[in-house]
Coordinates of C-alpha atoms in Angstrom, one line a residue:
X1 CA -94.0 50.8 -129.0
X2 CA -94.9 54.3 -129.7
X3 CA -93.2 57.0 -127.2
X4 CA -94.4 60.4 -125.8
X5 CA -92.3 62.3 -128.0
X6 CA -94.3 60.6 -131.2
X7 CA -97.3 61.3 -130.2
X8 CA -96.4 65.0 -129.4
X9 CA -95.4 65.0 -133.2
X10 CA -98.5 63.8 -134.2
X11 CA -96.9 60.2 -135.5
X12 CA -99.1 58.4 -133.6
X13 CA -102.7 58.4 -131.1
X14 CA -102.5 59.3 -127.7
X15 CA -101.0 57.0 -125.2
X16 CA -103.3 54.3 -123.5
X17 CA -104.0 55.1 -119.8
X18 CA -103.3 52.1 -117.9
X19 CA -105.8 50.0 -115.8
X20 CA -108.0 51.7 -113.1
X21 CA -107.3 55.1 -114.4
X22 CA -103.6 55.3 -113.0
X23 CA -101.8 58.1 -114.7
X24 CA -98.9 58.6 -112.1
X25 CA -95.3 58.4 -113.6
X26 CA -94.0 55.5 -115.3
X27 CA -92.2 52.9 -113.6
X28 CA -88.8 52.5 -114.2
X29 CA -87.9 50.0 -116.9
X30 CA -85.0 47.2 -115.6
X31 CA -81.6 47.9 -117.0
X32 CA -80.8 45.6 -119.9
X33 CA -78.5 42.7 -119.6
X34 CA -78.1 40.4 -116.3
X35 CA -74.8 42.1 -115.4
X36 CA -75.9 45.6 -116.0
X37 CA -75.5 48.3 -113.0
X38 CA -78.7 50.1 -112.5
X39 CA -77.5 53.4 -111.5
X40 CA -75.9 54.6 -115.1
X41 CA -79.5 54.0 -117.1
X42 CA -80.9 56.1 -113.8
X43 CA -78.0 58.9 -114.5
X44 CA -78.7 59.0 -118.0
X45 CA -82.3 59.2 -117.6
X46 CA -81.8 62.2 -115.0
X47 CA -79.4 64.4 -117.9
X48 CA -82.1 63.6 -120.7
X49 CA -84.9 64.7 -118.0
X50 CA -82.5 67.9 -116.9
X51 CA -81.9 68.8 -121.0
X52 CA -86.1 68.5 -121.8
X53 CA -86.6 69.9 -118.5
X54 CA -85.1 73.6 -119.7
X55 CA -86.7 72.8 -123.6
X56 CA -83.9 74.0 -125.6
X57 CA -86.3 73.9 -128.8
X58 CA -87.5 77.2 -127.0
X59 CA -85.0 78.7 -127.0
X60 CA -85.0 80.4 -130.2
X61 CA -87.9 82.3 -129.0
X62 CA -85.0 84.5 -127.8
X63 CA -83.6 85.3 -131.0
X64 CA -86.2 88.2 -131.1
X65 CA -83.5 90.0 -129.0
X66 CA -81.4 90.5 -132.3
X67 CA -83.6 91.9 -134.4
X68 CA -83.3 95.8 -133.3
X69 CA -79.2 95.4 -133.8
X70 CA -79.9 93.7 -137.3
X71 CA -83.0 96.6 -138.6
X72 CA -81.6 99.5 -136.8
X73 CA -77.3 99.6 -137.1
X74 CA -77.4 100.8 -140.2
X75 CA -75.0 99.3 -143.6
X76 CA -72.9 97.0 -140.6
X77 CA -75.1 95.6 -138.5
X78 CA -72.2 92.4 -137.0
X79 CA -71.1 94.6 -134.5
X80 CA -74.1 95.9 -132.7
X81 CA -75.1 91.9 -133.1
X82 CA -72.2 90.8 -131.5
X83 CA -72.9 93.6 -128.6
X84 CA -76.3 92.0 -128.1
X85 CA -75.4 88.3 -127.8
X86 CA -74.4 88.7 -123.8
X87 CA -78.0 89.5 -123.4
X88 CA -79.4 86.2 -125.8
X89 CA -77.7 83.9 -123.4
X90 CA -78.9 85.7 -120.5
X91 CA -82.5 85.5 -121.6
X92 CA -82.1 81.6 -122.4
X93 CA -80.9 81.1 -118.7
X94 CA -84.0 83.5 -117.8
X95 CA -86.3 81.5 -119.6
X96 CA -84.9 78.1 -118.8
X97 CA -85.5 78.8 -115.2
X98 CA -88.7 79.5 -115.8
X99 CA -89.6 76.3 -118.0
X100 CA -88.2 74.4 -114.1
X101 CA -90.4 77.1 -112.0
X102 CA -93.5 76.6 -114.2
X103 CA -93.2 72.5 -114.4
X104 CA -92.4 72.5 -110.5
X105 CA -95.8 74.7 -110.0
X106 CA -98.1 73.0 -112.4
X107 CA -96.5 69.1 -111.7
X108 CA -99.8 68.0 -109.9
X109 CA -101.7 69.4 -112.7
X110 CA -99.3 68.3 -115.2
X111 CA -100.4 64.5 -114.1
X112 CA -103.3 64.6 -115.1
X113 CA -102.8 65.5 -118.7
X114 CA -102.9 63.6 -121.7
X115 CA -99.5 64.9 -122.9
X116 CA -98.4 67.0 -119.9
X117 CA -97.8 64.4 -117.7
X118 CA -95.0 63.4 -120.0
X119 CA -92.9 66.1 -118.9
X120 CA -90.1 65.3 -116.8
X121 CA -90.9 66.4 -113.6
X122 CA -94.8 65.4 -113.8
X123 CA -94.0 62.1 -115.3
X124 CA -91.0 61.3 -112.2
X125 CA -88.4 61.2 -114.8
X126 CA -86.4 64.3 -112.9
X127 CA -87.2 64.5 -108.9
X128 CA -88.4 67.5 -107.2
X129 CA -85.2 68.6 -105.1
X130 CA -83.0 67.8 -108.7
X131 CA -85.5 70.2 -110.4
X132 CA -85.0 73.0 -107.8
X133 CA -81.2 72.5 -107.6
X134 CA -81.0 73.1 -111.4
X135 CA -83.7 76.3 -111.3
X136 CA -81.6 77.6 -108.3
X137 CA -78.1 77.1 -110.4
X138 CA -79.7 78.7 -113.8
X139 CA -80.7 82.1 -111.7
X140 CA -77.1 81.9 -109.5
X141 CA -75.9 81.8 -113.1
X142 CA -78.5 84.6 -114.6
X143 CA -77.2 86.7 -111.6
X144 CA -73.6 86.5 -112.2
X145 CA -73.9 87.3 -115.7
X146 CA -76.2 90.0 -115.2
X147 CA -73.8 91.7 -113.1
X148 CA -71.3 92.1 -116.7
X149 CA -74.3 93.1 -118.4
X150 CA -75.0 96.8 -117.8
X151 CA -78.1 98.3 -118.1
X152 CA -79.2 95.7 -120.3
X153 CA -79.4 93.6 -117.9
X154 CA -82.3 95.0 -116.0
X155 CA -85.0 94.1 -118.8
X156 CA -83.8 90.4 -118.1
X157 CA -84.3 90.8 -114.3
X158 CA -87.7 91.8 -114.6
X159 CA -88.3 89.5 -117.1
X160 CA -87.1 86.9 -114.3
X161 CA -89.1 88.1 -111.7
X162 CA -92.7 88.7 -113.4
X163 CA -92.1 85.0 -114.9
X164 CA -91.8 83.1 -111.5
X165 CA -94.8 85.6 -110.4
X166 CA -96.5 84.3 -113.5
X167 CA -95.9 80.6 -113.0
X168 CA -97.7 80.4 -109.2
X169 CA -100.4 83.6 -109.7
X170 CA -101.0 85.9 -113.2
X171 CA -101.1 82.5 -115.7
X172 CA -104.6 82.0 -113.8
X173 CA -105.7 85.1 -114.6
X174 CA -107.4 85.7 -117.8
X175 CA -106.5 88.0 -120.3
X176 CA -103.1 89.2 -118.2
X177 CA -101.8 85.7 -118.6
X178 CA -101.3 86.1 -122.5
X179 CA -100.5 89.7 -121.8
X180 CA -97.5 88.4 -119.3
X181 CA -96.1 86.5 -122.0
X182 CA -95.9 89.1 -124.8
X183 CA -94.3 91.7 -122.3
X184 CA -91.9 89.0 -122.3
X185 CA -91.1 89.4 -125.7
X186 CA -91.0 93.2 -125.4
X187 CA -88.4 93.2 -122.6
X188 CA -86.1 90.9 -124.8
X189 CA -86.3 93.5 -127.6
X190 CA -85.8 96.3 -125.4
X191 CA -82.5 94.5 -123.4
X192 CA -81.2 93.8 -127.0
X193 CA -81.7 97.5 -128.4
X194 CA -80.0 98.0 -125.3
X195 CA -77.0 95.8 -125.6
X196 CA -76.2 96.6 -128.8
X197 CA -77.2 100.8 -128.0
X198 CA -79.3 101.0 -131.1
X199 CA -82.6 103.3 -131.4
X200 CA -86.3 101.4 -129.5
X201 CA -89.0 101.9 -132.3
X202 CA -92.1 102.6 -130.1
X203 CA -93.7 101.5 -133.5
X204 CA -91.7 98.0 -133.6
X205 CA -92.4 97.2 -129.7
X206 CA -96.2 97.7 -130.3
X207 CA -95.7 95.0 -133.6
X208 CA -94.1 93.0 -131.3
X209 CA -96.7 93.1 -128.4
X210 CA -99.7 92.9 -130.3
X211 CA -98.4 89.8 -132.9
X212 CA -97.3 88.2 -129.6
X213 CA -100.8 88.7 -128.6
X214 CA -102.5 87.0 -131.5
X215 CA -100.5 84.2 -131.0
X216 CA -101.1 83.8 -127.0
X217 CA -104.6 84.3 -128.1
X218 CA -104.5 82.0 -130.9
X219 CA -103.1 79.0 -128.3
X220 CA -105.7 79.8 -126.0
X221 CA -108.5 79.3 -128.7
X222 CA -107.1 76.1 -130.1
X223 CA -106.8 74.5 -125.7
X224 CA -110.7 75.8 -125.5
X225 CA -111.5 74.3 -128.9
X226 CA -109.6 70.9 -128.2
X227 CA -111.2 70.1 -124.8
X228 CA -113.9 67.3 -125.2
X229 CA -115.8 67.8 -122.0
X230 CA -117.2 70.4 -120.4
X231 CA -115.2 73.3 -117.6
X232 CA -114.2 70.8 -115.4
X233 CA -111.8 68.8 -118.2
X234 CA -110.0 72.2 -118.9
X235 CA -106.1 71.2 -117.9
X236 CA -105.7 75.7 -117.6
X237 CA -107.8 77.7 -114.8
X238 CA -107.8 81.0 -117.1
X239 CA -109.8 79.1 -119.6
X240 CA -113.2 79.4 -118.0
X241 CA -112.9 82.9 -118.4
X242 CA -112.5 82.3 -122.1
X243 CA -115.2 81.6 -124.7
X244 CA -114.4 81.2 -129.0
X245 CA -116.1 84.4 -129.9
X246 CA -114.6 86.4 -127.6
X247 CA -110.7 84.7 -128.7
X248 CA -112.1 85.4 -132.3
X249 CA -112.6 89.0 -131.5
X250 CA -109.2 89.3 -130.0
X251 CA -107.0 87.5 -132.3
X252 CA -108.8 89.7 -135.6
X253 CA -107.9 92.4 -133.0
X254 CA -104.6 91.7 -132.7
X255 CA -104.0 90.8 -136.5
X256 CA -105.1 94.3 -137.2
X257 CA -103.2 96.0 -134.8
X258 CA -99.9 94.4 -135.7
X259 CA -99.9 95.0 -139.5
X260 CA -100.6 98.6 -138.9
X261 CA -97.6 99.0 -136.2
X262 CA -95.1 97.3 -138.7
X263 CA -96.5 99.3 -141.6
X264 CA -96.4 102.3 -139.5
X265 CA -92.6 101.5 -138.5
X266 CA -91.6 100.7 -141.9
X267 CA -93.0 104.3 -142.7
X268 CA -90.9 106.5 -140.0
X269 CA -87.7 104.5 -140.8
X270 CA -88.6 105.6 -144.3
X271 CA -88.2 108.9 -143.6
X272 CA -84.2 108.4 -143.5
X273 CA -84.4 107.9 -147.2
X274 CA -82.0 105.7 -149.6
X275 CA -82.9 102.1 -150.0
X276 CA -85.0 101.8 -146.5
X277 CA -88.0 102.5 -148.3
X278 CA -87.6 99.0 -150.1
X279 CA -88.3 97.6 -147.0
X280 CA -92.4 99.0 -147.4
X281 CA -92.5 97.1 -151.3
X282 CA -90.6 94.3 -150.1
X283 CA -91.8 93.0 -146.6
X284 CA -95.4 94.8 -145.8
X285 CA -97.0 92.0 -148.4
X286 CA -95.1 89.1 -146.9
X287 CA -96.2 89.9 -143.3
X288 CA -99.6 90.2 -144.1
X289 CA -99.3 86.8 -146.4
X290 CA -97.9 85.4 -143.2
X291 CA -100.8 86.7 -140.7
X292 CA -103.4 85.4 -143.2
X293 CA -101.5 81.9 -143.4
X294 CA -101.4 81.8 -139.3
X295 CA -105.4 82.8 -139.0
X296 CA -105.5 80.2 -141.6
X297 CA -104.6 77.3 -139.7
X298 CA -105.9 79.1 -136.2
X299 CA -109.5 79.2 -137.7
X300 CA -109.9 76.7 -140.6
X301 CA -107.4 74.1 -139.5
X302 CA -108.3 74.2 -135.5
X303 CA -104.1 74.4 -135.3
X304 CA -102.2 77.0 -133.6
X305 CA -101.8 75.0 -130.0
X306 CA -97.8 75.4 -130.6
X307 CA -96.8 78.9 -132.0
X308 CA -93.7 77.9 -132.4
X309 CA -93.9 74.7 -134.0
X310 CA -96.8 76.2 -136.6
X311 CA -94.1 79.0 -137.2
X312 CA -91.3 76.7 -137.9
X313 CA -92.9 73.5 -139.2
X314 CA -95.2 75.1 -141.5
X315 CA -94.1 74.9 -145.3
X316 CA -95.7 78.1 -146.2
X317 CA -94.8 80.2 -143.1
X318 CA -91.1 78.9 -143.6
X319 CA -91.1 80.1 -147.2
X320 CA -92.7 83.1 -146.3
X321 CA -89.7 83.9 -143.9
X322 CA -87.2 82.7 -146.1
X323 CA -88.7 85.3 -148.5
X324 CA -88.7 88.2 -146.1
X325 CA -84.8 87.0 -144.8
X326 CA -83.1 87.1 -148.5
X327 CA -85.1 90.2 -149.4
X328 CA -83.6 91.6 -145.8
X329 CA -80.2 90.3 -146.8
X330 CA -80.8 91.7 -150.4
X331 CA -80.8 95.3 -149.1
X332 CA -78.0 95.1 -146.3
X333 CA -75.7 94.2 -149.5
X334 CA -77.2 97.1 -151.4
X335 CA -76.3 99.3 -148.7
X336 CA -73.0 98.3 -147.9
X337 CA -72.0 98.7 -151.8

């Protein structure tokens, strides 16, 4: 019996919708055995439900916050990494909380989803008042650490806040919902420049926004591309202000825009001289390699509907970054010698 999880894998079709069109959460399977107490599979089904309710496979999105106190600290780069890792785990309660806010707003929707309506609070596997309990204990927690955080912290706050405005209102609203999410990603840079009280390249937050852009761009072309019916069967409101030629335009756009920001951020950390200027030869080809392969599977192989699972799944965009990490590593041992 194939389960939801397979089929998000792409091991097998999608499920079967049961008779008369019923797509309402599954009913509760009876525990196993004659003697068996029903409340522990119930528990254990709640944890599971709680754990994919926050998606930890996520949360390496956050790891973007590191990347400042690794490129900018200079020969010893631990420290400054070290400095920054208060604000990583504020940013995974920040956007665990909003993984429970967006799945409580969209759970009606959510239902009537192919895959969607899988998710735990859509398919009944975690109740509503369990799902608010947990959001409202992930921002108690977001709070209290927040408070030992500094300055820092205020880049996660207002990460917080435009993220539960962006779950009921901006994620209908074309254009500003994919520019929502990159903002995200600049914030998380900018807490852990921050943190670890290394320089901001204006250079390196415009990479960052505008290859966040292709790939919010990208996802919205592959959900137009992989609806079968007309505006109606579109599971995301924003989409009818969408068409393919226009997400074309935009994620060519965006391409464009982020190989000349890293280029042109490669070239003014040049300017300090020594063995930074390797980083021009060494990494400039492999980030273009890599924007070619994503447009690659955006365009030719109709993929792209999971970012993160094309950027860590994919054979050639994993050897690509294993590339661009030992030639990264490479130089950091240079310099220190």
């Amino acid at each position: 019996m194939s389960t939801a999880s397979e089929y998000r894998e792409g091991l097998v079709g999608p499920p079967v919708h049961p008779p008369d069109g019923d797509t309402g959460p599954p009913t509760a399977e009876p525990p196993d055995g004659p003697g068996a107490s029903p409340r522990e599979p119930g528990r254990g089904a709640l944890v599971r439900g709680l754990v994919r309710l926050v998606r930890p496979h996520q949360w390496a999105k956050n790891a973007v916050v590191l990347v400042l106190p690794l490129l900018e600290s200079g020969t010893s780069p631990w420290p400054a990494v070290v400095g920054a890792l208060p604000v990583l785990v504020l940013f995974v309660l920040a956007s665990s909380a909003t993984y429970v806010v967006n799945d409580l707003a969209d759970r009606e929707r959510d239902r009537r989803h192919p895959v969607k309506r899988h998710r735990p609070i859509a398919s009944g596997a975690v109740p509503v008042p369990a799902a608010v309990v947990l959001g409202a204990v992930l921002y108690l927690a977001l709070l209290a650490g927040s408070a030992t955080a500094g300055a820092a912290a205020v880049p996660v706050l207002v990460y917080a806040v435009t993220n539960i405005l962006y779950s009921f209102v901006l994620k209908h609203v074309s254009v500003v919902d994919v520019f929502v999410i990159a903002t995200g990603f600049v914030l998380r840079v900018c807490a852990g420049a921050m943190a670890a009280s290394v320089s901001i390249s204006s250079w390196f937050l415009l990479c960052v926004f505008s290859v966040c852009i292709l790939l919010g761009f990208g996802k919205r072309r592959h959900e137009l591309t992989s609806v079968q019916g007309g505006p109606s069967e579109l599971h995301r409101p924003a989409l009818r202000a969408y068409s393919v030629p226009f997400l074309n335009s935009m994620v060519t756009f965006a391409a464009s825009v982020t190989v000349l920001a890293y280029v042109s951020f490669l070239q003014s950390d040049a300017a300090a001289g020594g063995m930074r200027q390797l980083r021009i030869l060494l990494s400039t080809p492999l980030a273009v390699f890599a924007i070619a392969r994503y447009l690659q599977i955006l365009l030719v192989s109709e993929g792209g509907g999971e970012p993160t699972r094309t950027l860590f799944t994919d054979r050639t965009m994993l050897a690509v970054g294993g590339l661009w990490l030992a030639g990264f590593g490479l130089l950091l041992v240079v310099q220190s010698w």
